[in-house]
Coordinates of C-alpha atoms in Angstrom, one line a residue:
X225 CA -10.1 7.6 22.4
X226 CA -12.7 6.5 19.9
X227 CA -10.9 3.2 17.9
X228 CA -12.4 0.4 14.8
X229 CA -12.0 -2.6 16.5
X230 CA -12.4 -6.4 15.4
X231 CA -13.6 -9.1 18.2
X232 CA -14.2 -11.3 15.6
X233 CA -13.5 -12.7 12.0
X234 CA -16.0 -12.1 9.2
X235 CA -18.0 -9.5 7.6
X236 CA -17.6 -5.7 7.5
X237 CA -20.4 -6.1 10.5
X238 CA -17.4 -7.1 12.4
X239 CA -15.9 -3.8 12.5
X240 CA -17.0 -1.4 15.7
X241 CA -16.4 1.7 16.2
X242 CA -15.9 2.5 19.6
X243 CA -14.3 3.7 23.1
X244 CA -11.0 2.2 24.2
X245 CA -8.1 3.5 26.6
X246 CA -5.7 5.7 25.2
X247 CA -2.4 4.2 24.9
X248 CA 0.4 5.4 26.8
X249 CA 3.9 5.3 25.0
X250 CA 6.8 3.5 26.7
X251 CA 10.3 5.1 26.7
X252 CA 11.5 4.4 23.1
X253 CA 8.2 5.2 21.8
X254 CA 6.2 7.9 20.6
X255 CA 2.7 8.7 20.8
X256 CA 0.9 9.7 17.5
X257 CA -2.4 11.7 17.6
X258 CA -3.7 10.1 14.1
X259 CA -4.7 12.6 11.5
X260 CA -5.9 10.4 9.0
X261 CA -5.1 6.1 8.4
X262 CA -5.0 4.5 4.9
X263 CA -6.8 1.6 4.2
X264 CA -5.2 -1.3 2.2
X265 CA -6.7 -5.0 0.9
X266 CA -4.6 -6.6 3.8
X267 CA -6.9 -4.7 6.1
X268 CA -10.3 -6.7 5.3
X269 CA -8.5 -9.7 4.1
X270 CA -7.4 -10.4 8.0
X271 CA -10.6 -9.3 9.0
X272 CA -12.2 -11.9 6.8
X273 CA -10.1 -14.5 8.4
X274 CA -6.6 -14.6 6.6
X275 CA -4.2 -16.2 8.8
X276 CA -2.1 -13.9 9.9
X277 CA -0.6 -13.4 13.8
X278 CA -2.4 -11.1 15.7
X279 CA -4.9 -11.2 18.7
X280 CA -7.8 -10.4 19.1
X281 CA -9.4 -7.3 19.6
X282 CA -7.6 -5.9 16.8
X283 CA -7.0 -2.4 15.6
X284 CA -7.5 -2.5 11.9
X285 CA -4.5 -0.4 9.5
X286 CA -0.8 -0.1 9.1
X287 CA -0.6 3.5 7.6
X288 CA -0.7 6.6 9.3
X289 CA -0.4 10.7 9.7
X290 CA -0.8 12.6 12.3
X291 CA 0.8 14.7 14.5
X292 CA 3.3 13.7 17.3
X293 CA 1.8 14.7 20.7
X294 CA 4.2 12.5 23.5
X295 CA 7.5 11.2 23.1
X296 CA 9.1 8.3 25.1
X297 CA 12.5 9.4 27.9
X298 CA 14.8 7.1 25.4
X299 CA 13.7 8.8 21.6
X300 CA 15.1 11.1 20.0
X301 CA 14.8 12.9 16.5
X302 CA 11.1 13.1 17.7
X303 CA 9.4 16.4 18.7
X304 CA 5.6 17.0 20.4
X305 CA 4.0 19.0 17.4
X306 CA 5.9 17.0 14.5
X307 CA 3.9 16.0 11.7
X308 CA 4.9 12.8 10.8
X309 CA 3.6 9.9 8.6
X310 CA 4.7 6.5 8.6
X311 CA 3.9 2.2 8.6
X312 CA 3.4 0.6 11.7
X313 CA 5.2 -2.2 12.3
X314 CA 4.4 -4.8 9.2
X315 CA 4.0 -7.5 9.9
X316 CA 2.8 -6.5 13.4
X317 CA -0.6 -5.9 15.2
X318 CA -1.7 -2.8 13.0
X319 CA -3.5 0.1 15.6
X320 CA -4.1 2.8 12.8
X321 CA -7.9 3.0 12.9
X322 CA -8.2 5.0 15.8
X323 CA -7.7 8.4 17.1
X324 CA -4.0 7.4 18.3
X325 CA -1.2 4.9 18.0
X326 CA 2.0 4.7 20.2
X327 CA 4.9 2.8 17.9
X328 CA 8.5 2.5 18.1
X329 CA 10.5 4.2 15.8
X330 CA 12.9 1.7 15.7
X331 CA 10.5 -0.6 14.5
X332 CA 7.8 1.1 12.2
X333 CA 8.7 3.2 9.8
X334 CA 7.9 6.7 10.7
X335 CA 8.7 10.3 9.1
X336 CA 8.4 13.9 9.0
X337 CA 5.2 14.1 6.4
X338 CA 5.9 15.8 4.0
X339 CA 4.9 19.5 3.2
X340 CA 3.3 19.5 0.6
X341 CA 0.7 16.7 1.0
X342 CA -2.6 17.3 3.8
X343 CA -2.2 14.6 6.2
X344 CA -5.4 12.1 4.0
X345 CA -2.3 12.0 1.1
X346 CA 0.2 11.4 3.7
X347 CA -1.6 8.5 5.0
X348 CA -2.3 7.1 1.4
X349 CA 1.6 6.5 0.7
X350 CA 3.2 4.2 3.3
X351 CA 2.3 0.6 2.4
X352 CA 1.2 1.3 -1.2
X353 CA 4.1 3.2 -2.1
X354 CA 6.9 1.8 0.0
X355 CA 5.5 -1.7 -1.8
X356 CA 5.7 -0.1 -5.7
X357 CA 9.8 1.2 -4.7
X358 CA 10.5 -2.1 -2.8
X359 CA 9.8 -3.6 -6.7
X360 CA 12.1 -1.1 -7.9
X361 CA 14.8 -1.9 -5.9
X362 CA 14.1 -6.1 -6.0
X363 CA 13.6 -6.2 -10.0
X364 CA 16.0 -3.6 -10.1
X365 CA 14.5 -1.7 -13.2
X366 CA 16.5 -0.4 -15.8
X367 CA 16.0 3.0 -18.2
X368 CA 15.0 1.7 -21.4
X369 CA 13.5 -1.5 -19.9
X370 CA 9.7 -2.3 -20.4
X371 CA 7.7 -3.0 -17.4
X372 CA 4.2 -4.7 -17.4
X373 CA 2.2 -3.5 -14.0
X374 CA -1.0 -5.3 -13.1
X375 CA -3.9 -2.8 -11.6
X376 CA -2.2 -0.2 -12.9
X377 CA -4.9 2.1 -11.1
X378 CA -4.4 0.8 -7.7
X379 CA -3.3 1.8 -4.8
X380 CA 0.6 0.4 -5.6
X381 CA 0.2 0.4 -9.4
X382 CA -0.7 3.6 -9.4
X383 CA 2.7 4.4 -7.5
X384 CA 4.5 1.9 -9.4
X385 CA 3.7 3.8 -12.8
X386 CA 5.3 6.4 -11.5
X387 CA 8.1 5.0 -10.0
X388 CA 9.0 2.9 -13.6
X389 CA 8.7 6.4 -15.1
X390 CA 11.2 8.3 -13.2
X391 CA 13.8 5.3 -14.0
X392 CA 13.3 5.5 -17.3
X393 CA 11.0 2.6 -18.4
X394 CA 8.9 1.8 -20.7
X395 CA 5.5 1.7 -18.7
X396 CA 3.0 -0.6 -19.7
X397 CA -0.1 -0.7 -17.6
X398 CA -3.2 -2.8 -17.3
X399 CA -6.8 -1.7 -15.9
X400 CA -10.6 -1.4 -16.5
X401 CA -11.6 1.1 -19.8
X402 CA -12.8 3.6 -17.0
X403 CA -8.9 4.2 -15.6
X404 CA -7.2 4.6 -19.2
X405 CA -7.0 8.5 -19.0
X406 CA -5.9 8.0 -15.9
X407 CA -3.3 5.8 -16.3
X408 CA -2.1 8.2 -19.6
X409 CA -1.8 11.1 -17.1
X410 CA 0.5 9.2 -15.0
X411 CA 2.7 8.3 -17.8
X412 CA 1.9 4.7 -18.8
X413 CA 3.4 4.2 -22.7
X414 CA 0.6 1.6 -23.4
X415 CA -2.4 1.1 -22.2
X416 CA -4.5 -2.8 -21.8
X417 CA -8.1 -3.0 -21.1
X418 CA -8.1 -6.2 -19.1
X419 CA -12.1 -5.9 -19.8
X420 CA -11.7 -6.3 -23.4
X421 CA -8.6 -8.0 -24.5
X422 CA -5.7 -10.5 -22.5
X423 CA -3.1 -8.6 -21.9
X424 CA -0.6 -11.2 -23.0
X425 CA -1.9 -11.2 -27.0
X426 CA -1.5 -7.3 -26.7
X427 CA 1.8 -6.7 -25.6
X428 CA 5.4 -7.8 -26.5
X429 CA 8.2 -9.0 -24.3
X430 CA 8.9 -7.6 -21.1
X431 CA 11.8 -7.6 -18.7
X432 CA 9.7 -6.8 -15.5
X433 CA 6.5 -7.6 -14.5
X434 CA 4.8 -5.9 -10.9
X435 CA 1.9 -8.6 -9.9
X436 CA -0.5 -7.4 -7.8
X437 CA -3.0 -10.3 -8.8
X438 CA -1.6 -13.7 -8.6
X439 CA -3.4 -16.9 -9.5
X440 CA -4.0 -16.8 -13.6
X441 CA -2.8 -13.7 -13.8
X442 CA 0.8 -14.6 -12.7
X443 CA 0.5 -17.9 -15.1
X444 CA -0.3 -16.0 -17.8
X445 CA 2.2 -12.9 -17.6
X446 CA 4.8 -16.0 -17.9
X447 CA 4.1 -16.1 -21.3
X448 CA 5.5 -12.2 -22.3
X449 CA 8.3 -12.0 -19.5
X450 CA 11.8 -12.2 -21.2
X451 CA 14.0 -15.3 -20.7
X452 CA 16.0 -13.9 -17.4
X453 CA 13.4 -11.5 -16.3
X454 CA 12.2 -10.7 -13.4
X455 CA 8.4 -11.0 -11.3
X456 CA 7.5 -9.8 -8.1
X457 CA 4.3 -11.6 -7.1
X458 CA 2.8 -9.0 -4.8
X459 CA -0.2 -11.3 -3.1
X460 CA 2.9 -13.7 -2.1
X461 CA 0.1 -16.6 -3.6
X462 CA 2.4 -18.5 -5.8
X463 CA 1.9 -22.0 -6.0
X464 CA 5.0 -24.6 -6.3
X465 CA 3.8 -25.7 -9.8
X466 CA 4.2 -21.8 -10.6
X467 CA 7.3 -21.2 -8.8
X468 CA 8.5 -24.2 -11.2
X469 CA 7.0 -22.7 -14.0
X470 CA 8.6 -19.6 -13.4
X471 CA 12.1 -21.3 -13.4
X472 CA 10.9 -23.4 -16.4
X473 CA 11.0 -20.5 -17.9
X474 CA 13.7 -18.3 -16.9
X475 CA 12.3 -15.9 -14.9
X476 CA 13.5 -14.9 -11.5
X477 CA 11.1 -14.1 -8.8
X478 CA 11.1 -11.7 -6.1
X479 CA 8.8 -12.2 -3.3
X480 CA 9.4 -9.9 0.3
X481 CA 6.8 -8.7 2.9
X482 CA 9.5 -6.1 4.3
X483 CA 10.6 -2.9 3.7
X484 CA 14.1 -1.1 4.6
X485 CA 13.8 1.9 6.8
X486 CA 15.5 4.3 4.4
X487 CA 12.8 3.9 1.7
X488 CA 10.5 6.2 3.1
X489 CA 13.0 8.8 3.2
X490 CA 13.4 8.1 -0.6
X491 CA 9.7 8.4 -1.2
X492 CA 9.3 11.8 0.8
X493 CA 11.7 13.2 -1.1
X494 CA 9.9 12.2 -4.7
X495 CA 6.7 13.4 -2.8
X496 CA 8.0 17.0 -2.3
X497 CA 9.6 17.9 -5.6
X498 CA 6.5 16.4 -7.1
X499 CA 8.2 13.0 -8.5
X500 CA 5.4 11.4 -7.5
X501 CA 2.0 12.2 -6.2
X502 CA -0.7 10.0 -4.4
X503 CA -4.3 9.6 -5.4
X504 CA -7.2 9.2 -3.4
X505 CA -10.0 7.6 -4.2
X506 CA -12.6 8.2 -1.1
X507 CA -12.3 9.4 2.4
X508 CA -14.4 8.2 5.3
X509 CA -14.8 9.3 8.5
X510 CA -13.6 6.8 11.0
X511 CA -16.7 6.1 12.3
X512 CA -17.4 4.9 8.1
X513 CA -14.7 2.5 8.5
X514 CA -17.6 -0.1 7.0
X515 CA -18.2 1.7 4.2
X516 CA -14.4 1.7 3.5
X517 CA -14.1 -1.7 3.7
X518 CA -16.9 -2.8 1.1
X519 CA -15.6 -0.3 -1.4
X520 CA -12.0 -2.1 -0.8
X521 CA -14.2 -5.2 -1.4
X522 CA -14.9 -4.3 -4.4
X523 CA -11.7 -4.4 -5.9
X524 CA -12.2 -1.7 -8.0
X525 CA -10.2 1.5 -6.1
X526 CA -8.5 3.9 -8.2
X527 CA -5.3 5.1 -5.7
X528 CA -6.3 5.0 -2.3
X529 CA -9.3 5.0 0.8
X530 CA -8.2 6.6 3.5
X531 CA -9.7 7.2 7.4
X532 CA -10.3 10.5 8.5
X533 CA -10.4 10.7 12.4
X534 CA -12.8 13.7 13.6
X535 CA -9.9 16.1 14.6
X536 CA -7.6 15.1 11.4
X537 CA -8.5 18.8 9.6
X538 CA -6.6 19.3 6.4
X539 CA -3.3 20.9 6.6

């Protein structure tokens, strides 16, 4: 099967597509012919060097859809022919940039994709959007409440926004000028142009605050949260000084890197009575997975890339 593979940390030159063995699923796995993979910041983040404990070669990618096509003598709920979407095992090894992944049930998070998404929107959800509702459930935000999300636009903001709006919030969003019609079609209630003015002379109080920068950015969104609100620093970058800052100032943190195996069950369910909806930004062809990776780079994604392998047609 045709795979991206790293050998080594460093630039996007370090990605290579190319022909490896085709796994072979052991008895409480299944085998997943991969449809399409998303691409997310952690991706060229690792392959720039971020500590982080894998081996190398390594598989780029966490997120997937595809199509089930050999189960393990010790799964079941599992059928050859299922389409099925899911996360790998995070933290784990990753495997989605190729043409097939074998995983564990048990351990990644993997379900019947839903119908009304082609399998590139399938694979745009898992990490992004089992992220935005793991805030949900960790800030645990309230109808009525008012909820500041950084990168509003972005692969988890954008999910986020929507998430805040089906409980009920008060959805304040920040992004570039270029995303503010965007952003208003979602269903943010106020809109900040990071560009042009600091977010924190523009907006009042908040209870909740969804951080998908770090650094400055947390600092600064100290200075609107509520006393006894709440933060969840995405990036997991926080400093002690800010940590003590934070409690300086009343604010409770929330900080994870897991995700509950029921969540995606939640989110397939908002997916196909159209609670929510994914957006992509760009799909590549695997063999592109370069190309992904600078525009990923960049910083500036609206949604989410995503991989298409050469057989992962459009449901």
């Amino acid at each position: 099967m045709k795979a991206v593979r790293v050998h080594e940390f460093g630039d996007v030159s370090n990605l290579r597509y190319e022909e490896i063995e085709t796994s072979e699923p052991a008895a409480d796995e299944v085998r997943v012919r991969i449809h399409a993979a998303g691409v997310n910041p952690v991706d060229y983040k690792i392959r720039q060097g971020a500590p982080f404990p894998i081996d190398l070669p390594w598989i780029p990618g966490w997120d997937i859809a595809g199509v089930v096509d050999e189960v393990g003598t010790d799964v079941s709920g599992f059928e050859l022919g299922e389409e099925v979407y899911g996360i790998l095992p995070f933290p784990g090894d990753g495997g989605a940039y190729a043409e097939a992944v074998t995983i564990s049930p048990t351990e990644g998070k993997l379900g019947q994709k839903p119908a009304s998404l082609s399998f590139e929107e399938a694979a745009a959800v898992p990490m992004a959007g089992l992220t935005a509702w793991r805030s949900m459930q960790l800030t645990d935000l309230q109808a009525g409440q008012r909820i500041l999300i950084h990168a509003a636009a972005g692969g988890v903001g954008h999910f986020a926004v929507q998430f805040a709006k089906h409980r009920g919030a008060h959805v304040i969003g920040t992004a570039s000028g270029s995303n503010e019609e965007f952003l208003r079609d979602l269903g943010v209630d106020e809109f900040v142009n990071y560009r042009e003015e600091r977010f924190e002379d523009a907006v009042e109080p908040v209870d909740v605050v969804i951080d998908a920068i770090g650094g400055d950015t947390f600092t600064r969104s100290l200075e609107i949260v509520k006393e006894s609100g709440v933060i969840d620093n995405l990036p997991l970058n926080l400093t002690p000084e800010q940590e003590a800052a934070a409690d300086g100032h009343g604010v409770r943190l929330v900080q994870a890197d897991t995700f509950d195996r029921n969540w995606l069950e939640d989110i397939s369910e908002f997916l196909d009575d159209g609670t929510v909806a994914p957006t992509l930004d760009t799909v590549f062809p695997l063999a592109e997975a370069r190309h992904a990776h600078e525009l990923s780079e960049e910083g500036h994604v609206r949604g989410k890339i995503v991989l298409k392998t050469s057989d992962g047609d459009e449901n």
